[in-house]
Amino acid sequence: MTQTRLALLGAILFSCTLSAAEITESAQGWALEFSSCSRGRGSAVIQEATDGAVDGVAAAYQSAKNALSSSQERELASLLPELSSLLNAIESNPGRLQTGDSFLQGSETCVAVNLPLSIEAQQGEGDWLWDEAGDELSVRVQATANASDGLSASQAAEFAALQQAVWQGLNLIVDDPSPFIHLQAAPRQFVSEWMVLENHQQGDSATVVVNADLNMAELNRIANNDYLAAGEPVFLVHAEQPRFAEPLIALLIQQGYQITQSFDSADIVLRVTTELRTAGDRSQLALSLSLLDKASARLGEWQNEPAVVALPTKEGIETRLFGVHLASEDNQHSIVTMLQSGLMQLSQAGGRYNKIVFPKNTLASQAQLQRLLGQHHYIYSPQLLTDGEQTVLAFRSRMANNSLMDTLIPELLAILDNKVAVNAVSNNQIIIR
Amino acid sequence: MAKRNTLILTALSALVLAGCQSNGTPQSRMQTNAANGASGFEYGKPAEQFTDNDIELPAYYSTAGLDKCTFEVNNEHPDCPLGKKVLRLYMNDPITTQSDNPNDWLSSVREYDNRSLLNQFENQLVGLNRFRIVTGDVRTASILGDATQGMSDAELARRMKGGVLHPDYAMTVDTVKTGELVTGGSTNLVDFSLDFTLGFLDPYTNEKLSYPNVGKIKVRTGDVKPLNEMQFWMQSGKVEGGFDIYDANAVSAVLNDMSSRGFGIALSRMLSEMPATAQVLGIRGERISLDRGQNAGILPDETMVIFEYSYGFAEPVGVATVNPSDIESQGRIMRWKNSRDAKRIQGEAKDGIYRPANDAKLFAVSVGTPKSFLENRISASGNL
């Protein structure tokens, strides 16, 4: 009698624990249903339970199989896969484990998990192929070139075709690809595969038609970098107390930005202002950063929340407070965000502030200059200023001055008095004498 | 004969009256005794003492679910019932009633300032888990100063990540102190009383808020001390024996006890005013599982009325004693209400787990401060 009762009790307990995992049939076939739980509440815990679902498969499958009646077992004998092949199938396609709504169960938060048991039906599916397709772009370009620099005419034409292909890809990603003109110098890093479809030789020149597969992911990575898009401006950190400049310089270098110590070669000035506020025995530090460009355009502001950290007043507390505010991850994140949006703003305004200086009387016709600037669409908001005996052409551009030397400068020299030549080139100034 | 008839009638009406009383207003809260005209502690009736009629919904219940909660302390959704208001406590300069007595024995009462007890009140209030408290405790700065030495900037920044807590409300405590002198032939008696009111105001607009409203609290000497200990004997303007009304320390000691009791009563009323609510996840037999615990302010031994919320109607189905963990609670239904809904749920819970449907959710709402919590956590002595 007691034994029967124990057995009964066991059966009840057994069925209770098993209700958590079962094998069910739906229109899509047989599936394993169970719940994956994790202690706690909130989205982080739901994620934990979802991530942990795969670990629960083995136990759930085992107990769900044990719960089958003998007739069900006979019916399903041929349909149920081995545990190992089920796990392999999940490994090759984690999307098979479908998680549904979350629900609370005591101190745990659970997600409902559904795992189809028919392995073949799902094979070969999966949406990752689409993603890869999005990373590649096939373009067909035609280019003509003469033999030069040790390259045969057809080699040069092929190179020019790849350059064009990269340019086309860039045009799809950004409105103005001019800051990325230097990427054309080595186009092959963005082309995963190419094929020459046609090749015509005519005298010294060759014309080729090339089909090129562009690596759009790599192009995207570079084109969507605010720093590169703004024309790689050079930063100067200005703080009244030099010790406050150092940590910010370190932060900028960490971002991969160029730093200078001289005001002349700076494109952007990051100004640091601090104010120590002491109330009673506690001190707080108000810290503000402003981002200005060479033409005094305000690119960004950031202020800390002084009340977050209040420390006992003592000597050197200002440095300590500065260090703590800057070490805060949230602050670092918001400073970097401010820098990035400043760079984006700079890029939208047309790029770095740049100057070309030439002697006052060498420019014969302003109209000629205007026409020239109109042809170079990467020159933004040009202005002609007079500075003593010099004429200054101030403008914004995202293109590096080295590239300007190859593009704008030869044409500018052509309309200037032919006695002048480029005297000096810096990152934000070209002097012609 | 006629006389007998009247007697029977009286007896009958008495019976009817008595019947009415036990069957009349539902009682889910009780009050402790207090000295003449003073306030008592308010507490929830233990679930086992509930009659069928007592199982009714207390005021200020809530039917908010946790669906919108982010469970992040500093970033809780405004509609999440777990979001707590940040409170800063202020105590106004206590007022002493004026006396014309040239002897001015009230000077010792006037000297007493209960603001020094504010930190204590903060500590007790935060234990209720209804608010987050920004402390006005000045010790914090010096404690922190020692602790942060030798900590790296990054470590300190990480620990201070929670940021600064700005109060949503200021809670102000106003106190009026009164002293009454009862002069007899040779024996005199002093009887102090403290009157408290608690106000909640928006510190940015100075708007006083109507909720929570704990009303007026009065504490008399008799609540904290037998009155015979307040007797004294005087001769030619000098206290010869008994309680020295001119001794500021002796007066402070009594007034401190009274303030402390006043705060306790305020807390007990606040818990009636702001009951803890939780959603019932399931019932198995008499056992219930709730989705919230300490995080929603549920206290140990909490008496909670369980109600079904369906189509805009709240139908009480039973009363339970509940114990919380940090994020959930478990309880036992001590009495089911004698109603069809309660029987249906009880029947389903008997054979397995009753899980409330989406259109008929079950909630639990606390009826008042648990008595054991008042005795062991709010009052120092265990006596109320």
JSON list of C-alpha atoms in Angstrom, two decimals, chain B residues 192-305:
[
{"chain": "B", "resi": 192, "resn": "PHE", "atom": "CA", "xyz": [3.96, 67.43, 26.90]},
{"chain": "B", "resi": 193, "resn": "SER", "atom": "CA", "xyz": [2.44, 66.92, 23.54]},
{"chain": "B", "resi": 194, "resn": "LEU", "atom": "CA", "xyz": [3.90, 66.97, 20.04]},
{"chain": "B", "resi": 195, "resn": "ASP", "atom": "CA", "xyz": [1.82, 67.61, 16.94]},
{"chain": "B", "resi": 196, "resn": "PHE", "atom": "CA", "xyz": [3.24, 66.50, 13.59]},
{"chain": "B", "resi": 197, "resn": "THR", "atom": "CA", "xyz": [2.15, 67.12, 10.08]},
{"chain": "B", "resi": 198, "resn": "LEU", "atom": "CA", "xyz": [3.96, 65.75, 7.05]},
{"chain": "B", "resi": 199, "resn": "GLY", "atom": "CA", "xyz": [3.90, 67.63, 3.79]},
{"chain": "B", "resi": 200, "resn": "PHE", "atom": "CA", "xyz": [5.08, 66.57, 0.36]},
{"chain": "B", "resi": 201, "resn": "LEU", "atom": "CA", "xyz": [6.08, 69.29, -2.01]},
{"chain": "B", "resi": 202, "resn": "ASP", "atom": "CA", "xyz": [7.60, 69.66, -5.42]},
{"chain": "B", "resi": 203, "resn": "PRO", "atom": "CA", "xyz": [10.84, 71.49, -4.54]},
{"chain": "B", "resi": 204, "resn": "TYR", "atom": "CA", "xyz": [11.07, 73.08, -7.99]},
{"chain": "B", "resi": 205, "resn": "THR", "atom": "CA", "xyz": [7.64, 74.66, -8.06]},
{"chain": "B", "resi": 206, "resn": "ASN", "atom": "CA", "xyz": [6.84, 74.71, -4.33]},
{"chain": "B", "resi": 207, "resn": "GLU", "atom": "CA", "xyz": [3.54, 73.00, -5.06]},
{"chain": "B", "resi": 208, "resn": "LYS", "atom": "CA", "xyz": [2.24, 71.02, -2.09]},
{"chain": "B", "resi": 209, "resn": "LEU", "atom": "CA", "xyz": [0.97, 67.63, -3.10]},
{"chain": "B", "resi": 210, "resn": "SER", "atom": "CA", "xyz": [-2.24, 66.06, -1.90]},
{"chain": "B", "resi": 211, "resn": "TYR", "atom": "CA", "xyz": [-0.85, 62.54, -1.89]},
{"chain": "B", "resi": 212, "resn": "PRO", "atom": "CA", "xyz": [0.37, 60.77, 0.20]},
{"chain": "B", "resi": 213, "resn": "ASN", "atom": "CA", "xyz": [-1.59, 62.37, 3.01]},
{"chain": "B", "resi": 214, "resn": "VAL", "atom": "CA", "xyz": [-0.86, 61.04, 6.48]},
{"chain": "B", "resi": 215, "resn": "GLY", "atom": "CA", "xyz": [-2.94, 63.64, 8.30]},
{"chain": "B", "resi": 216, "resn": "LYS", "atom": "CA", "xyz": [-2.17, 65.01, 11.71]},
{"chain": "B", "resi": 217, "resn": "ILE", "atom": "CA", "xyz": [-0.32, 63.04, 14.36]},
{"chain": "B", "resi": 218, "resn": "LYS", "atom": "CA", "xyz": [-0.43, 63.80, 18.06]},
{"chain": "B", "resi": 219, "resn": "VAL", "atom": "CA", "xyz": [1.83, 62.18, 20.65]},
{"chain": "B", "resi": 220, "resn": "ARG", "atom": "CA", "xyz": [1.41, 62.76, 24.37]},
{"chain": "B", "resi": 221, "resn": "THR", "atom": "CA", "xyz": [3.75, 62.03, 27.22]},
{"chain": "B", "resi": 222, "resn": "GLY", "atom": "CA", "xyz": [1.42, 59.26, 28.37]},
{"chain": "B", "resi": 223, "resn": "ASP", "atom": "CA", "xyz": [2.21, 57.33, 25.16]},
{"chain": "B", "resi": 224, "resn": "VAL", "atom": "CA", "xyz": [5.88, 56.91, 26.06]},
{"chain": "B", "resi": 225, "resn": "LYS", "atom": "CA", "xyz": [6.03, 57.14, 29.84]},
{"chain": "B", "resi": 226, "resn": "PRO", "atom": "CA", "xyz": [3.69, 56.42, 32.76]},
{"chain": "B", "resi": 227, "resn": "LEU", "atom": "CA", "xyz": [2.32, 59.78, 33.85]},
{"chain": "B", "resi": 228, "resn": "ASN", "atom": "CA", "xyz": [3.34, 59.22, 37.48]},
{"chain": "B", "resi": 229, "resn": "GLU", "atom": "CA", "xyz": [6.95, 59.54, 36.35]},
{"chain": "B", "resi": 230, "resn": "MET", "atom": "CA", "xyz": [6.12, 63.07, 35.23]},
{"chain": "B", "resi": 231, "resn": "GLN", "atom": "CA", "xyz": [5.12, 64.23, 38.68]},
{"chain": "B", "resi": 232, "resn": "PHE", "atom": "CA", "xyz": [7.21, 66.68, 40.67]},
{"chain": "B", "resi": 233, "resn": "TRP", "atom": "CA", "xyz": [7.17, 68.62, 43.88]},
{"chain": "B", "resi": 234, "resn": "MET", "atom": "CA", "xyz": [8.05, 72.29, 44.19]},
{"chain": "B", "resi": 235, "resn": "GLN", "atom": "CA", "xyz": [8.89, 74.62, 46.96]},
{"chain": "B", "resi": 236, "resn": "SER", "atom": "CA", "xyz": [9.43, 78.36, 46.58]},
{"chain": "B", "resi": 237, "resn": "GLY", "atom": "CA", "xyz": [9.90, 78.11, 42.80]},
{"chain": "B", "resi": 238, "resn": "LYS", "atom": "CA", "xyz": [12.38, 75.22, 42.95]},
{"chain": "B", "resi": 239, "resn": "VAL", "atom": "CA", "xyz": [11.83, 71.59, 41.98]},
{"chain": "B", "resi": 240, "resn": "GLU", "atom": "CA", "xyz": [12.36, 69.58, 45.10]},
{"chain": "B", "resi": 241, "resn": "GLY", "atom": "CA", "xyz": [11.79, 66.10, 43.70]},
{"chain": "B", "resi": 242, "resn": "GLY", "atom": "CA", "xyz": [10.37, 64.08, 40.78]},
{"chain": "B", "resi": 243, "resn": "PHE", "atom": "CA", "xyz": [10.68, 65.17, 37.15]},
{"chain": "B", "resi": 244, "resn": "ASP", "atom": "CA", "xyz": [12.83, 68.30, 36.75]},
{"chain": "B", "resi": 245, "resn": "ILE", "atom": "CA", "xyz": [11.05, 70.48, 34.23]},
{"chain": "B", "resi": 246, "resn": "TYR", "atom": "CA", "xyz": [13.94, 72.94, 34.12]},
{"chain": "B", "resi": 247, "resn": "ASP", "atom": "CA", "xyz": [16.45, 70.27, 33.15]},
{"chain": "B", "resi": 248, "resn": "ALA", "atom": "CA", "xyz": [16.79, 70.44, 29.38]},
{"chain": "B", "resi": 249, "resn": "ASN", "atom": "CA", "xyz": [18.31, 66.93, 29.22]},
{"chain": "B", "resi": 250, "resn": "ALA", "atom": "CA", "xyz": [15.43, 65.32, 31.06]},
{"chain": "B", "resi": 251, "resn": "VAL", "atom": "CA", "xyz": [12.91, 67.16, 28.90]},
{"chain": "B", "resi": 252, "resn": "SER", "atom": "CA", "xyz": [14.80, 66.18, 25.72]},
{"chain": "B", "resi": 253, "resn": "ALA", "atom": "CA", "xyz": [14.79, 62.53, 26.70]},
{"chain": "B", "resi": 254, "resn": "VAL", "atom": "CA", "xyz": [11.00, 62.49, 26.95]},
{"chain": "B", "resi": 255, "resn": "LEU", "atom": "CA", "xyz": [10.50, 64.56, 23.81]},
{"chain": "B", "resi": 256, "resn": "ASN", "atom": "CA", "xyz": [12.91, 62.34, 21.85]},
{"chain": "B", "resi": 257, "resn": "ASP", "atom": "CA", "xyz": [10.83, 59.30, 22.69]},
{"chain": "B", "resi": 258, "resn": "MET", "atom": "CA", "xyz": [7.73, 61.15, 21.68]},
{"chain": "B", "resi": 259, "resn": "SER", "atom": "CA", "xyz": [9.22, 62.31, 18.36]},
{"chain": "B", "resi": 260, "resn": "SER", "atom": "CA", "xyz": [10.36, 58.83, 17.61]},
{"chain": "B", "resi": 261, "resn": "ARG", "atom": "CA", "xyz": [6.87, 57.48, 18.25]},
{"chain": "B", "resi": 262, "resn": "GLY", "atom": "CA", "xyz": [5.41, 60.22, 16.08]},
{"chain": "B", "resi": 263, "resn": "PHE", "atom": "CA", "xyz": [7.67, 59.24, 13.19]},
{"chain": "B", "resi": 264, "resn": "GLY", "atom": "CA", "xyz": [6.66, 55.61, 13.63]},
{"chain": "B", "resi": 265, "resn": "ILE", "atom": "CA", "xyz": [2.99, 56.48, 13.46]},
{"chain": "B", "resi": 266, "resn": "ALA", "atom": "CA", "xyz": [3.65, 58.55, 10.35]},
{"chain": "B", "resi": 267, "resn": "LEU", "atom": "CA", "xyz": [5.34, 55.56, 8.74]},
{"chain": "B", "resi": 268, "resn": "SER", "atom": "CA", "xyz": [2.51, 53.22, 9.67]},
{"chain": "B", "resi": 269, "resn": "ARG", "atom": "CA", "xyz": [-0.02, 55.58, 8.13]},
{"chain": "B", "resi": 270, "resn": "MET", "atom": "CA", "xyz": [2.10, 56.02, 5.05]},
{"chain": "B", "resi": 271, "resn": "LEU", "atom": "CA", "xyz": [2.03, 52.29, 4.42]},
{"chain": "B", "resi": 272, "resn": "SER", "atom": "CA", "xyz": [-1.77, 52.34, 4.55]},
{"chain": "B", "resi": 273, "resn": "GLU", "atom": "CA", "xyz": [-1.74, 55.29, 2.21]},
{"chain": "B", "resi": 274, "resn": "MET", "atom": "CA", "xyz": [0.69, 53.68, -0.24]},
{"chain": "B", "resi": 275, "resn": "PRO", "atom": "CA", "xyz": [-0.08, 49.96, -0.19]},
{"chain": "B", "resi": 276, "resn": "ALA", "atom": "CA", "xyz": [2.24, 47.49, -1.87]},
{"chain": "B", "resi": 277, "resn": "THR", "atom": "CA", "xyz": [0.72, 45.80, -4.92]},
{"chain": "B", "resi": 278, "resn": "ALA", "atom": "CA", "xyz": [1.87, 42.78, -6.87]},
{"chain": "B", "resi": 279, "resn": "GLN", "atom": "CA", "xyz": [0.52, 40.60, -9.64]},
{"chain": "B", "resi": 280, "resn": "VAL", "atom": "CA", "xyz": [-0.27, 36.99, -8.90]},
{"chain": "B", "resi": 281, "resn": "LEU", "atom": "CA", "xyz": [1.63, 34.67, -11.25]},
{"chain": "B", "resi": 282, "resn": "GLY", "atom": "CA", "xyz": [-0.08, 31.49, -10.14]},
{"chain": "B", "resi": 283, "resn": "ILE", "atom": "CA", "xyz": [-1.90, 29.69, -7.35]},
{"chain": "B", "resi": 284, "resn": "ARG", "atom": "CA", "xyz": [-1.32, 26.06, -6.42]},
{"chain": "B", "resi": 285, "resn": "GLY", "atom": "CA", "xyz": [-3.58, 24.87, -3.63]},
{"chain": "B", "resi": 286, "resn": "GLU", "atom": "CA", "xyz": [-3.33, 27.62, -1.07]},
{"chain": "B", "resi": 287, "resn": "ARG", "atom": "CA", "xyz": [0.09, 28.81, -2.22]},
{"chain": "B", "resi": 288, "resn": "ILE", "atom": "CA", "xyz": [0.43, 31.95, -4.28]},
{"chain": "B", "resi": 289, "resn": "SER", "atom": "CA", "xyz": [3.37, 33.25, -6.22]},
{"chain": "B", "resi": 290, "resn": "LEU", "atom": "CA", "xyz": [3.73, 37.00, -6.78]},
{"chain": "B", "resi": 291, "resn": "ASP", "atom": "CA", "xyz": [5.84, 38.80, -9.37]},
{"chain": "B", "resi": 292, "resn": "ARG", "atom": "CA", "xyz": [7.30, 41.41, -6.98]},
{"chain": "B", "resi": 293, "resn": "GLY", "atom": "CA", "xyz": [8.95, 41.36, -3.59]},
{"chain": "B", "resi": 294, "resn": "GLN", "atom": "CA", "xyz": [11.08, 43.73, -1.59]},
{"chain": "B", "resi": 295, "resn": "ASN", "atom": "CA", "xyz": [11.55, 45.79, -4.75]},
{"chain": "B", "resi": 296, "resn": "ALA", "atom": "CA", "xyz": [7.86, 46.73, -4.60]},
{"chain": "B", "resi": 297, "resn": "GLY", "atom": "CA", "xyz": [7.91, 47.35, -0.85]},
{"chain": "B", "resi": 298, "resn": "ILE", "atom": "CA", "xyz": [6.29, 44.11, 0.27]},
{"chain": "B", "resi": 299, "resn": "LEU", "atom": "CA", "xyz": [7.22, 43.52, 3.93]},
{"chain": "B", "resi": 300, "resn": "PRO", "atom": "CA", "xyz": [7.64, 40.28, 5.88]},
{"chain": "B", "resi": 301, "resn": "ASP", "atom": "CA", "xyz": [4.30, 38.83, 7.06]},
{"chain": "B", "resi": 302, "resn": "GLU", "atom": "CA", "xyz": [2.37, 41.17, 4.83]},
{"chain": "B", "resi": 303, "resn": "THR", "atom": "CA", "xyz": [-1.40, 40.73, 4.84]},
{"chain": "B", "resi": 304, "resn": "MET", "atom": "CA", "xyz": [-2.63, 41.06, 1.28]},
{"chain": "B", "resi": 305, "resn": "VAL", "atom": "CA", "xyz": [-6.09, 40.97, -0.24]}
]
